[in-house]
Short mmCIF file of C-alpha atoms in Angstrom, two decimals:
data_model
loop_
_atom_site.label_atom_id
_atom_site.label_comp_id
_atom_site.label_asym_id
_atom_site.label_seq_id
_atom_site.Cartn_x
_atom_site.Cartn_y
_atom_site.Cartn_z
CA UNK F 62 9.26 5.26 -3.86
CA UNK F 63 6.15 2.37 -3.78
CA UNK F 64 6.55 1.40 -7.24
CA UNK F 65 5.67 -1.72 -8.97
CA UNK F 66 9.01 -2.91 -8.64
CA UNK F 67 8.96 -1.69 -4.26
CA UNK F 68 5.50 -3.13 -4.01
CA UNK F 69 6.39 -6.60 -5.21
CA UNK F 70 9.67 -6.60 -3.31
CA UNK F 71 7.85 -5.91 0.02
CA UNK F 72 5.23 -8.43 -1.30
CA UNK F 73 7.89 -11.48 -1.86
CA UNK F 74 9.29 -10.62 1.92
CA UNK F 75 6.08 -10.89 3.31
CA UNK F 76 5.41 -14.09 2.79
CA UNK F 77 8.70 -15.27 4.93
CA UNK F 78 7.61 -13.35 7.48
CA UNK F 79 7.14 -16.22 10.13
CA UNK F 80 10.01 -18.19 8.55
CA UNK F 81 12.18 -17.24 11.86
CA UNK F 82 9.24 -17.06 14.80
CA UNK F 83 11.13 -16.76 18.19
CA UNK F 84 9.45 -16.38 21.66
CA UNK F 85 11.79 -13.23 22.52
CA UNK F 86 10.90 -11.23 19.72
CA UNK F 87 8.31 -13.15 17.60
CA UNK F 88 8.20 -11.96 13.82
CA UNK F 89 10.85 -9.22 14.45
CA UNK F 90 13.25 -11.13 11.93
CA UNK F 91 10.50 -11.57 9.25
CA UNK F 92 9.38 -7.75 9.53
CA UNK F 93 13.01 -6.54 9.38
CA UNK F 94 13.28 -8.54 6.53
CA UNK F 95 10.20 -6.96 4.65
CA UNK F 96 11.55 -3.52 5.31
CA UNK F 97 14.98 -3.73 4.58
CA UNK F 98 15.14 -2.76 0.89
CA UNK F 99 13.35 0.12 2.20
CA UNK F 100 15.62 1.55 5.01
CA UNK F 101 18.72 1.07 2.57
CA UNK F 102 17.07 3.28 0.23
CA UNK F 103 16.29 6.18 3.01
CA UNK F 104 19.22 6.22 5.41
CA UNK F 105 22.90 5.18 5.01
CA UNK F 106 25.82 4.96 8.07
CA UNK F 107 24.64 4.97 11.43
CA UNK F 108 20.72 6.17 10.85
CA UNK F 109 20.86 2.54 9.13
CA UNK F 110 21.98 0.93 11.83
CA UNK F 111 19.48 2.19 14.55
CA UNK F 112 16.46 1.94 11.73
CA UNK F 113 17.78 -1.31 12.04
CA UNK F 114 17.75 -1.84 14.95
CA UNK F 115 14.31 -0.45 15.49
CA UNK F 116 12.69 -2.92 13.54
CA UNK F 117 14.25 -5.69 15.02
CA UNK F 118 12.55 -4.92 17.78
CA UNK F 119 9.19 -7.29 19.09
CA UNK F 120 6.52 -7.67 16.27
CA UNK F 121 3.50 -9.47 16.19
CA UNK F 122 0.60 -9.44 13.84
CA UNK F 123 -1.72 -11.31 11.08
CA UNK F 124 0.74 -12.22 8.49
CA UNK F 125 -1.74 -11.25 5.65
CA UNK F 126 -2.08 -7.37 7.46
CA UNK F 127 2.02 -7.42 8.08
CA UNK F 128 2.65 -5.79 4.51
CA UNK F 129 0.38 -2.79 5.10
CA UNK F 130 2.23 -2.34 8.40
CA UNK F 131 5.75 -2.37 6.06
CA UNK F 132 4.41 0.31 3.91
CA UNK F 133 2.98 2.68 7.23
CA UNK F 134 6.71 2.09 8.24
CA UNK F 135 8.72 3.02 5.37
CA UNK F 136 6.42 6.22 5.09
CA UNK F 137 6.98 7.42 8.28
CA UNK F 138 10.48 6.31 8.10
CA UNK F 139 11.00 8.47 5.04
CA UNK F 140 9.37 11.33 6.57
CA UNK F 141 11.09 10.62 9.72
CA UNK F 142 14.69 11.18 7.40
CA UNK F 143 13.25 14.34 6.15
CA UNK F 144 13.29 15.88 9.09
CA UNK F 145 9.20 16.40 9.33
CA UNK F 146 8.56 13.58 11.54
CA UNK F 147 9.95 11.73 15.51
CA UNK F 148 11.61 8.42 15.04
CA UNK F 149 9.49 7.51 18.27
CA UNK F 150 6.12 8.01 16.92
CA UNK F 151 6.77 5.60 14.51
CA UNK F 152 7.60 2.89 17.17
CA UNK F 153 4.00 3.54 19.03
CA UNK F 154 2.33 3.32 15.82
CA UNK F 155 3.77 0.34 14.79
CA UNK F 156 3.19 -1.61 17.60
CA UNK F 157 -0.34 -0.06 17.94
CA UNK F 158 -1.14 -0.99 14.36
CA UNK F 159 0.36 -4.50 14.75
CA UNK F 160 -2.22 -5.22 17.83
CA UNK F 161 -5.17 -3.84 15.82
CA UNK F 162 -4.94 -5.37 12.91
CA UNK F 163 -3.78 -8.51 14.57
CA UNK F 164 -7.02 -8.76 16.19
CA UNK F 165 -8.90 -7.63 13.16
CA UNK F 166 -7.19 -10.14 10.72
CA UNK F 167 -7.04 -13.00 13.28
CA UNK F 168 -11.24 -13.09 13.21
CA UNK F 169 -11.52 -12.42 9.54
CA UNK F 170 -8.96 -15.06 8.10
CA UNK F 171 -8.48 -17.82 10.47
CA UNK F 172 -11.71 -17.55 12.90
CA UNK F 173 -14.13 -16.77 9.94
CA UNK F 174 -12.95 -16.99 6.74
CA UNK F 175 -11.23 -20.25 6.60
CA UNK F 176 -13.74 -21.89 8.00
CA UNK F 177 -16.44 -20.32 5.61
CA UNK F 178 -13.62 -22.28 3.02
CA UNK F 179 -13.80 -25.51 4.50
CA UNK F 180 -17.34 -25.42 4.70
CA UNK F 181 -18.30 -24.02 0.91
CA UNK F 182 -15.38 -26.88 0.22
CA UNK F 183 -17.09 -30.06 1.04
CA UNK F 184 -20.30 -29.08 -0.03
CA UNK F 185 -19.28 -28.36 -3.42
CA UNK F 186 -16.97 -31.11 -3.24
CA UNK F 187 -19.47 -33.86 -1.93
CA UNK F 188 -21.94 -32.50 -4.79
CA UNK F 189 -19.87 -33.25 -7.48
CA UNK F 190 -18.28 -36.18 -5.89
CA UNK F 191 -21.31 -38.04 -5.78
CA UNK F 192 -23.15 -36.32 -8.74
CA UNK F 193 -20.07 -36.96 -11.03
CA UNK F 194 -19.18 -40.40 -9.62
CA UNK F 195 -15.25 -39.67 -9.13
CA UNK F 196 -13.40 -38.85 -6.29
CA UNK F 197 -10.74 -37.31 -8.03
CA UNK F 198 -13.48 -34.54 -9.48
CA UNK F 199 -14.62 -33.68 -6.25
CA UNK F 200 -11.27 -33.56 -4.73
CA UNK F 201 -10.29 -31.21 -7.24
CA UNK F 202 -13.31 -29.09 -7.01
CA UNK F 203 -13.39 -28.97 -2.95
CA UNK F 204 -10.10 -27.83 -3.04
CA UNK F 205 -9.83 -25.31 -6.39
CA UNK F 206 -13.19 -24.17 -4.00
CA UNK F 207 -11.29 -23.55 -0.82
CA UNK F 208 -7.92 -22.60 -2.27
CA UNK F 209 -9.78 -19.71 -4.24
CA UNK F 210 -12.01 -18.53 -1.84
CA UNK F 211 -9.35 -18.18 0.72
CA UNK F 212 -7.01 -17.10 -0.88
CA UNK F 213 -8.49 -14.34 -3.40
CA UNK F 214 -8.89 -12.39 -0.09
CA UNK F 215 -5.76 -13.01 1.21
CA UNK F 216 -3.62 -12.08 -1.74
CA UNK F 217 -5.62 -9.02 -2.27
CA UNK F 218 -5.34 -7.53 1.27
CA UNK F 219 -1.07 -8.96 1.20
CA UNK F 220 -0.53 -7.11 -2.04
CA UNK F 221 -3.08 -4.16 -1.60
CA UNK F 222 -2.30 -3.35 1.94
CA UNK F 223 1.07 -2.49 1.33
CA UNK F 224 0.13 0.68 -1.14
CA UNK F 225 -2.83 1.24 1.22
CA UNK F 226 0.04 1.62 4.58
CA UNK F 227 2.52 3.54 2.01
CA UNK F 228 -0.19 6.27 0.61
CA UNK F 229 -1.76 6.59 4.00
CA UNK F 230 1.39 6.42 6.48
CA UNK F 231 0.02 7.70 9.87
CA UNK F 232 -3.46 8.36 8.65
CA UNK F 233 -4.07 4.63 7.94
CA UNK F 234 -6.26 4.69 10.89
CA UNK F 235 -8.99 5.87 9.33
CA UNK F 236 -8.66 4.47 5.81
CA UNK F 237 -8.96 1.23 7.86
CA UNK F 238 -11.83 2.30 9.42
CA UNK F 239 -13.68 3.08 5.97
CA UNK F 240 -13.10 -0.44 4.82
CA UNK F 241 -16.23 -1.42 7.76
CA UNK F 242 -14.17 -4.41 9.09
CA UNK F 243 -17.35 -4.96 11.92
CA UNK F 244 -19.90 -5.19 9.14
CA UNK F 245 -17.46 -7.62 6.87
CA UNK F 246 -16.88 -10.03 9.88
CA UNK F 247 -21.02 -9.86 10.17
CA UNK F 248 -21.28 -10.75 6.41
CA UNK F 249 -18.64 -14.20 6.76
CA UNK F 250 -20.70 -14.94 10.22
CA UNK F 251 -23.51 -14.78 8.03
CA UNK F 252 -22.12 -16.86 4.96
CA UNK F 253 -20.78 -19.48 7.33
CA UNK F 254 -24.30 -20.04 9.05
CA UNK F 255 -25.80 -20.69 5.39
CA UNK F 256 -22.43 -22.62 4.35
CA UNK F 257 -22.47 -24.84 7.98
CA UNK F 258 -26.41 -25.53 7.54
CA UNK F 259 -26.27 -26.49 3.73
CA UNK F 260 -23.45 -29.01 4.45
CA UNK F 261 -25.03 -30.69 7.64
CA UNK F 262 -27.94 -31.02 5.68
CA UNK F 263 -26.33 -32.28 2.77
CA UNK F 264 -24.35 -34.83 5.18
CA UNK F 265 -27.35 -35.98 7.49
CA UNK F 266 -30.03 -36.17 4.84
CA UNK F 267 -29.83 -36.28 1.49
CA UNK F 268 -26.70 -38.39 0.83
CA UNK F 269 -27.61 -40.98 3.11
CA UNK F 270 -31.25 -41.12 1.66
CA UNK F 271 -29.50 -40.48 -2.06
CA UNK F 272 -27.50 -43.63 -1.18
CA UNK F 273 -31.02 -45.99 -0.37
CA UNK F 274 -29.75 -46.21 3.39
CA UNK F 275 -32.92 -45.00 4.99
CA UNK F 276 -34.24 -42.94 7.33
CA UNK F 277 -33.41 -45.31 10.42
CA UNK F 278 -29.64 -44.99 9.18
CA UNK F 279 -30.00 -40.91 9.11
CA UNK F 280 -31.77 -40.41 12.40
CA UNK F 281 -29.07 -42.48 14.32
CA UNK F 282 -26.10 -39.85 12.83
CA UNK F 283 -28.53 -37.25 13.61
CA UNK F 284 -28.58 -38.33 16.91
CA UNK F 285 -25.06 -38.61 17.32
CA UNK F 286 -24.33 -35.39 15.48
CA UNK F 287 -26.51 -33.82 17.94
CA UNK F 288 -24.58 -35.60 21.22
CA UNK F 289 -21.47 -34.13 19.66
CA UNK F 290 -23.05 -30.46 19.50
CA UNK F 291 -23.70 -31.00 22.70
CA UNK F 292 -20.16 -32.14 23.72
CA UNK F 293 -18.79 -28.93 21.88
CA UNK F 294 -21.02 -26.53 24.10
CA UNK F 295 -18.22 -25.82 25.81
CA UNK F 296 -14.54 -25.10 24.71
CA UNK F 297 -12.62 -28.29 24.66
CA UNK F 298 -9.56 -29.29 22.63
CA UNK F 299 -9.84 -31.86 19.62
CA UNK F 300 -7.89 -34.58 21.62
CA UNK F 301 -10.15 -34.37 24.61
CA UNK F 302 -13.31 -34.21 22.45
CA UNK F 303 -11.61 -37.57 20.59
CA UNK F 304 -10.91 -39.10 23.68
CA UNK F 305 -14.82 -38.94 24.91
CA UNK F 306 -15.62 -40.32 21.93
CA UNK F 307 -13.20 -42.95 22.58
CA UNK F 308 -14.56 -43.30 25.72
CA UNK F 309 -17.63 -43.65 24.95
CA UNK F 310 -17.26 -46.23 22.14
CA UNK F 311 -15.27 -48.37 24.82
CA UNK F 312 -18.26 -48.09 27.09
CA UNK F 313 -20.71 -49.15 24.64
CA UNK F 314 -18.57 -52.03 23.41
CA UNK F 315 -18.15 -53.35 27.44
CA UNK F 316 -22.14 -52.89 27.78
CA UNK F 317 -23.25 -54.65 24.83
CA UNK F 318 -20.48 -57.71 25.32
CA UNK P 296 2.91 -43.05 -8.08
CA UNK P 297 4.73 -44.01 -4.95
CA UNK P 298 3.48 -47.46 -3.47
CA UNK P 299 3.17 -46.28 0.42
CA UNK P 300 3.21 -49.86 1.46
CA UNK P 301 6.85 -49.91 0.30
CA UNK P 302 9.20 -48.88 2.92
CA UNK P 303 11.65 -47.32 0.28
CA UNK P 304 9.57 -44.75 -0.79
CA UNK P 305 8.37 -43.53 2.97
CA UNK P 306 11.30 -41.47 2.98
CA UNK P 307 10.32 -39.86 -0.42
CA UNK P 308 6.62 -39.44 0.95
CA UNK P 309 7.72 -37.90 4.09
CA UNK P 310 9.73 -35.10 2.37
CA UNK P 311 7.04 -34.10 0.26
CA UNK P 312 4.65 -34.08 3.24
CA UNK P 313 7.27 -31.93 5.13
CA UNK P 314 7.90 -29.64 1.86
CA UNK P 315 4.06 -28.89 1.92
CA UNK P 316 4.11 -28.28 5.30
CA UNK P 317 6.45 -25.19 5.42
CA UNK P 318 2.94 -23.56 3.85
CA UNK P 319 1.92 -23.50 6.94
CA UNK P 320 3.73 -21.13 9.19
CA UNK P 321 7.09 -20.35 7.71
CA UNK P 322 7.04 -19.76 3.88
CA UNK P 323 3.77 -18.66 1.99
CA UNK P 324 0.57 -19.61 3.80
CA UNK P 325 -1.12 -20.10 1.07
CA UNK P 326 -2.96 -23.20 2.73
CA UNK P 327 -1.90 -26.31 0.46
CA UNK P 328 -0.45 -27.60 3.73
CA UNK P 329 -4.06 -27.64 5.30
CA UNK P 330 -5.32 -31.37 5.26
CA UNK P 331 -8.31 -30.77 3.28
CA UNK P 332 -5.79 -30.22 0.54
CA UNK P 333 -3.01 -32.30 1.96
CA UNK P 334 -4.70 -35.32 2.70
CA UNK P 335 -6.07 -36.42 -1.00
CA UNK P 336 -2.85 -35.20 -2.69
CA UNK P 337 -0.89 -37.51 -0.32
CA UNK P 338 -3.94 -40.26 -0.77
CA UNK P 339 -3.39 -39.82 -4.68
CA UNK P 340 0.41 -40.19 -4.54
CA UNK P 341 -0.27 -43.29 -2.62
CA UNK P 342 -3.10 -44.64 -4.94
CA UNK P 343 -5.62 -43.90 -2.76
CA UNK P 344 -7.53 -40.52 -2.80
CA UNK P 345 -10.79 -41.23 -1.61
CA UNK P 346 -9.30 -42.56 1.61
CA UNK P 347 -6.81 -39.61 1.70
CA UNK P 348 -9.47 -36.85 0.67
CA UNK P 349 -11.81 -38.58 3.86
CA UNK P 350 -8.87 -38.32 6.46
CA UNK P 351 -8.19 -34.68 5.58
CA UNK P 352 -11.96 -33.66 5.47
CA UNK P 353 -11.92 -34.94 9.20
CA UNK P 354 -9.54 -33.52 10.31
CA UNK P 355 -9.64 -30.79 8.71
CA UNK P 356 -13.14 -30.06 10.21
CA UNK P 357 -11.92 -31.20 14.04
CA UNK P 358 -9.21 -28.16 13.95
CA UNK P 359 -11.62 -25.69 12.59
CA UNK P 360 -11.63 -23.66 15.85
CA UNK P 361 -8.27 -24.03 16.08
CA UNK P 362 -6.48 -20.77 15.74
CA UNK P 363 -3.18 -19.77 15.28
CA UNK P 364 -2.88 -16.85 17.00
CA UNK P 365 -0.10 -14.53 18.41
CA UNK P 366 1.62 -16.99 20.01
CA UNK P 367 -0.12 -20.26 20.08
CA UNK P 368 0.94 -23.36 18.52
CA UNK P 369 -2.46 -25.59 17.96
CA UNK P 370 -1.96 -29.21 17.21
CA UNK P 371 -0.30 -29.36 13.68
CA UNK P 372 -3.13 -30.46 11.21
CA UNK P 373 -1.04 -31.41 8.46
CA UNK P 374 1.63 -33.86 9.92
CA UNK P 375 -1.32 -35.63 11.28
CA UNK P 376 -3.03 -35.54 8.18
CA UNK P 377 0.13 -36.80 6.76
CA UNK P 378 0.67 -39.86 9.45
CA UNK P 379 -2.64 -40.81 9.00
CA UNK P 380 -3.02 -40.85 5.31
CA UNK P 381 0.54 -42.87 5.69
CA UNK P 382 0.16 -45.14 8.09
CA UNK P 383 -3.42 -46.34 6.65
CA UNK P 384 -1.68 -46.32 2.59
CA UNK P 385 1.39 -47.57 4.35
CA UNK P 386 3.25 -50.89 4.97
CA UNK P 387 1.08 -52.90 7.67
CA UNK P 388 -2.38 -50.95 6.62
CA UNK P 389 -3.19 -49.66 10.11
CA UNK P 390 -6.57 -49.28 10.27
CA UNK P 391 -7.94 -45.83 10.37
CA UNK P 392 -9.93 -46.61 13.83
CA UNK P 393 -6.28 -46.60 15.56
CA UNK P 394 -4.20 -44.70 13.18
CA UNK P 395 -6.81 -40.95 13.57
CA UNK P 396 -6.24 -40.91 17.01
CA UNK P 397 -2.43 -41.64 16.74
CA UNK P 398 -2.00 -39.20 14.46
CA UNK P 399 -4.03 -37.24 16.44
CA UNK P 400 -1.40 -36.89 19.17
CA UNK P 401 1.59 -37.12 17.11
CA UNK P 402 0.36 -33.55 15.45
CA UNK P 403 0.23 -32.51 18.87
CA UNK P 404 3.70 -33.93 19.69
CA UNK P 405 4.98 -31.96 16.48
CA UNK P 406 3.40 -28.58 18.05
CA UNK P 407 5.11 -29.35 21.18
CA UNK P 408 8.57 -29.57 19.72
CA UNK P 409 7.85 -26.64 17.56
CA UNK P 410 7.73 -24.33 20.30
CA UNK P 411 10.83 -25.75 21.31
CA UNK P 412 12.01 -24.88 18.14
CA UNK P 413 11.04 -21.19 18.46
CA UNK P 414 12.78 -21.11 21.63
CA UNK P 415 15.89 -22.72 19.98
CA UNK P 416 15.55 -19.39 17.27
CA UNK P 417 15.76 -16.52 20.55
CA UNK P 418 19.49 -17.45 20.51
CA UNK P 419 19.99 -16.62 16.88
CA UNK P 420 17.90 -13.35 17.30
CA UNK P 421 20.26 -11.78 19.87
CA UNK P 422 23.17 -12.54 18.07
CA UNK P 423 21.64 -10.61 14.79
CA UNK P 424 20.87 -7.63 16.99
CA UNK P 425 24.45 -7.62 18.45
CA UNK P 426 26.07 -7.80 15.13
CA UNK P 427 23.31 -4.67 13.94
CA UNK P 428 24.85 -3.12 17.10
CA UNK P 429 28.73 -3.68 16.61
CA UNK P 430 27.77 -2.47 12.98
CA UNK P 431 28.16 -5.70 10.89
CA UNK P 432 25.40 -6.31 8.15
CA UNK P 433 22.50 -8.75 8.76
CA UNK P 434 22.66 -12.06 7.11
CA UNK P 435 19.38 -12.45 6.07
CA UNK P 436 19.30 -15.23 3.13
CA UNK P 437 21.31 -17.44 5.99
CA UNK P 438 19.74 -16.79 9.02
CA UNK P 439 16.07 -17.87 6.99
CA UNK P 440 17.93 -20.62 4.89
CA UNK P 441 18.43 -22.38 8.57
CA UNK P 442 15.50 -21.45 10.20
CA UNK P 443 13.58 -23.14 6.87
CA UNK P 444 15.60 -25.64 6.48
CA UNK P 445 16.03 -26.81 9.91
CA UNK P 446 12.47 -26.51 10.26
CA UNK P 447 11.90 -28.60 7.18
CA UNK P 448 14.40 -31.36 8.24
CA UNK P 449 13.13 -31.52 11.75
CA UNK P 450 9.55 -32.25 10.18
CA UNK P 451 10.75 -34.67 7.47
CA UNK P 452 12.89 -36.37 10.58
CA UNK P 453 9.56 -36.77 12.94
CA UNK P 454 7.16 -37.89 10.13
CA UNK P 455 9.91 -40.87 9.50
CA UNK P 456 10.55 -41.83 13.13
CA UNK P 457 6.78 -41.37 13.87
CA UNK P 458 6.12 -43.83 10.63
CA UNK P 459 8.91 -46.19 11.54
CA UNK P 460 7.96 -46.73 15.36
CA UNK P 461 3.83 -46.63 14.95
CA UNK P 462 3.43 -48.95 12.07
CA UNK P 463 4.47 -52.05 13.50
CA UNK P 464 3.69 -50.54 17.30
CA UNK P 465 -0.09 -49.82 16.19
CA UNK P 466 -0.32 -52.95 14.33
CA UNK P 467 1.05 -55.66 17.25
CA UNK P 468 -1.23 -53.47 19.68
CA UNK P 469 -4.50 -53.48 17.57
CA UNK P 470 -4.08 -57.47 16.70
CA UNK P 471 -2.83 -57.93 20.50
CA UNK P 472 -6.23 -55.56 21.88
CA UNK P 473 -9.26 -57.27 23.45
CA UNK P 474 -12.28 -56.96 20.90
CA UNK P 475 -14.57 -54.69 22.86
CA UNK P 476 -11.35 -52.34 22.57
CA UNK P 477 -10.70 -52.71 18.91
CA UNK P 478 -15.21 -52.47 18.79
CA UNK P 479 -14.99 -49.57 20.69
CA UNK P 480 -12.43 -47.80 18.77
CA UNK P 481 -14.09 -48.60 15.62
CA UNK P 482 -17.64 -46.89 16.29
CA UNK P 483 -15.44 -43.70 17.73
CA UNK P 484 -14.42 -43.69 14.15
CA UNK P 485 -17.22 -43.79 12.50
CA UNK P 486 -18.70 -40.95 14.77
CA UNK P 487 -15.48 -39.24 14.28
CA UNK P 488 -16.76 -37.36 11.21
CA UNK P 489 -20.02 -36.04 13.18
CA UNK P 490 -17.61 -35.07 16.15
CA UNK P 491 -15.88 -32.73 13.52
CA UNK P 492 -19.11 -31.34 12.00
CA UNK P 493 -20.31 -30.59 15.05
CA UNK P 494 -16.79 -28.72 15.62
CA UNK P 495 -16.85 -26.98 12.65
CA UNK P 496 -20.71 -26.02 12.88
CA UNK P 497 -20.01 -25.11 16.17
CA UNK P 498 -17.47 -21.92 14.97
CA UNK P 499 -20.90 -19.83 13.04
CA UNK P 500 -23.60 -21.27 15.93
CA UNK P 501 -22.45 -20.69 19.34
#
């Protein structure tokens, strides 16, 4: 049933998935979307209409994991038709699968791996930006630099993960388990140290000195890149930590009248 | 090229801006709405990339620890990215000292609304599930035709009034400002970009 054809059906679906985020029921819409194809293929009548039904029922997960979710479902959904499986185990797993990989996803795209992005971005960007002399280059480069090493990931997992949830159905547990998610999120913590420390060094010394502007000129933004590390030891939200800085400016401008 | 300083393209800028903003939740996420990407494109169609590329680098870099998860709206990078790029490429020039931290808040404005939005959407969701239940087929293409494209008008809609009101507004208040204000809110500025590299370095070094 996962053929090319399935696969890239399932694949196009996916990427509405958040197109109709509610607070009652959250991606339900998207994910019934994603499946449909699917449940018209395995029931007909009135077992359409509560398959339905089940899947419009509250979903939440990382959009990038949803697909492999779609293909544990239609598995179990077929089986489920055959007569081999409950129609209630595949509610638990879904919603089980949805919070795991949810929390799974959540630290390796958005809280590591975009980040790692932005970071390997405006290095490479700066470098040829100033290197090459044109703004357009580096703009082009930064972002060809973030776009791919974002997304090369993302697509992968999207398209992948819906084969990898179809094969595996209720067993996807433990394929998930071989892929060593705790030792990937290790290797992007790792990456974005060297990525984070390359840039601020890029940033506090060498273009400034690169530039003629001294090393008065680079101590001072060291200084005040160090007051702002400071300011972040603690959670606070961008328009807060914008507003001290405000602040602060204001105060300095009053002094020094 | 479209001139941002004339006021008869804003409307064509805006769209685009709100276009490339679907990317970010509803259709794709492929992350061409994130302002490192958004903010030179718009700076080029306005003439301007360097300026563009810096404003999106910023801020892009302030919301790095900003997640998006399960149900959490965080500040919306890209119409900020968007109202800044605009409103320094735009009619008056704002300068960028007053126009970051406007836009700033207006992204945050945007997220507020949004989850107004979502709540708008539970209405639609009950109805779908009723009709499943009485039997009647599920009218997919329109039900995410006017979730998209209310979402997309809604955007487009905000960036304009948001353009329309703070251009002038920012421009009479900065001119109308005491100087150790308009001082003040010039070196926050230029420590604006350390602010977000400490934010960003902040995410691998806790």
């Amino acid at each position: 049933m996962m053929n090319w054809k399935r696969r890239t059906e399932i694949f196009l679906r996916s990427l509405f998935l958040q197109a109709c985020w509610n607070w009652e029921r959250m991606q339900n819409f998207g994910f019934a979307f994603c499946v449909e194809p699917g449940l018209r293929r395995i029931y007909t009548g009135e077992a359409l209409r509560e398959a339905r039904l089940r899947h419009l029922d509250t979903f939440n997960t990382q959009p990038y994991l949803a697909g492999m979710i779609a293909g544990v479902v239609l598995r179990m959904e077929r089986v489920a038709a055959n007569g081999d499986g409950r129609v209630e185990r595949i509610e638990t797993l879904k919603r089980a699968l949805a919070t795991a990989l949810a929390a799974i996803g959540d630290v390796c795209f958005w809280a590591k791996l975009r980040p790692l992005s932005v970071a390997a971005a405006l290095t490479v960007g700066s470098v040829v930006w100033v290197l090459g002399g044109a703004a357009r280059g580096g703009f082009l480069a930064g972002a060809g630099v973030f776009l791919g090493l974002f997304n090369l990931p993302a697509v992968w997992i999207r398209w992948a993960g819906i084969r990898l949830g179809y094969e595996n159905g209720e067993a996807v547990a433990a394929a998930i388990e071989r892929m060593n998610c705790q030792r990937l999120i290790g290797r992007l913590q790792n990456a974005g140290r060297v990525a984070t420390a390359v840039l601020a060094a890029l940033a506090l010394a060498a273009w400034p000195l690169a530039a003629g502007r001294g090393w008065k000129e680079a101590l001072a933004h060291g200084m005040i890149f160090a007051a702002c590390l400071l300011l972040q030891a603690h959670p606070i939200s961008v328009l807060r930590a914008y507003g001290a800085l405000v602040a602060a400016g204001l105060f300095g401008a009053l002094t020094l009248q | 090229m479209l001139d941002a300083r004339c006021w008869g393209n804003l409307p064509w800028l805006c769209l685009g801006a709100a276009i490339i903003e679907l990317d970010g939740a509803h259709v794709g996420q492929w992350m061409v709405s994130r302002p490192l990407v958004l903010g030179p494109a718009l700076g080029w169609a306005c003439g301007d990339i360097q300026s563009g590329a810096f404003i999106g680098a910023v801020v892009e870099m302030l919301l790095a620890s900003d997640l998006s998860v399960g149900s959490v709206v965080p500040l919306n990078g890209s119409v900020a990215t968007a109202i800044a790029v605009l409103l320094t490429g735009g009619e008056a020039r704002v300068e960028e000292a007053v126009a970051i931290p406007a836009a700033l808040v207006a992204g945050f404005a945007h997220a507020r609304i949004e989850r107004g939005e979502r709540i708008w959407r539970n209405g639609w969701i009950r109805e779908i599930r009723q009709d499943v239940q009485d039997g009647k087929e599920i009218a997919f293409g329109t039900l995410m035709a006017r979730a998209i494209g209310g979402h997309l008008f809604f955007t487009w809609a905000f960036l304009c009034v948001c353009l329309l009101v703070l251009t002038p507004g920012l421009s009479w208040g900065w001119s109308a400002a005491p100087e150790p204000v308009r001082e003040g809110m010039r070196w926050a500025w230029r420590a604006a970009p350390w602010l977000a590299m400490a934010r960003l370095v902040r995410v691998f070094w806790k």
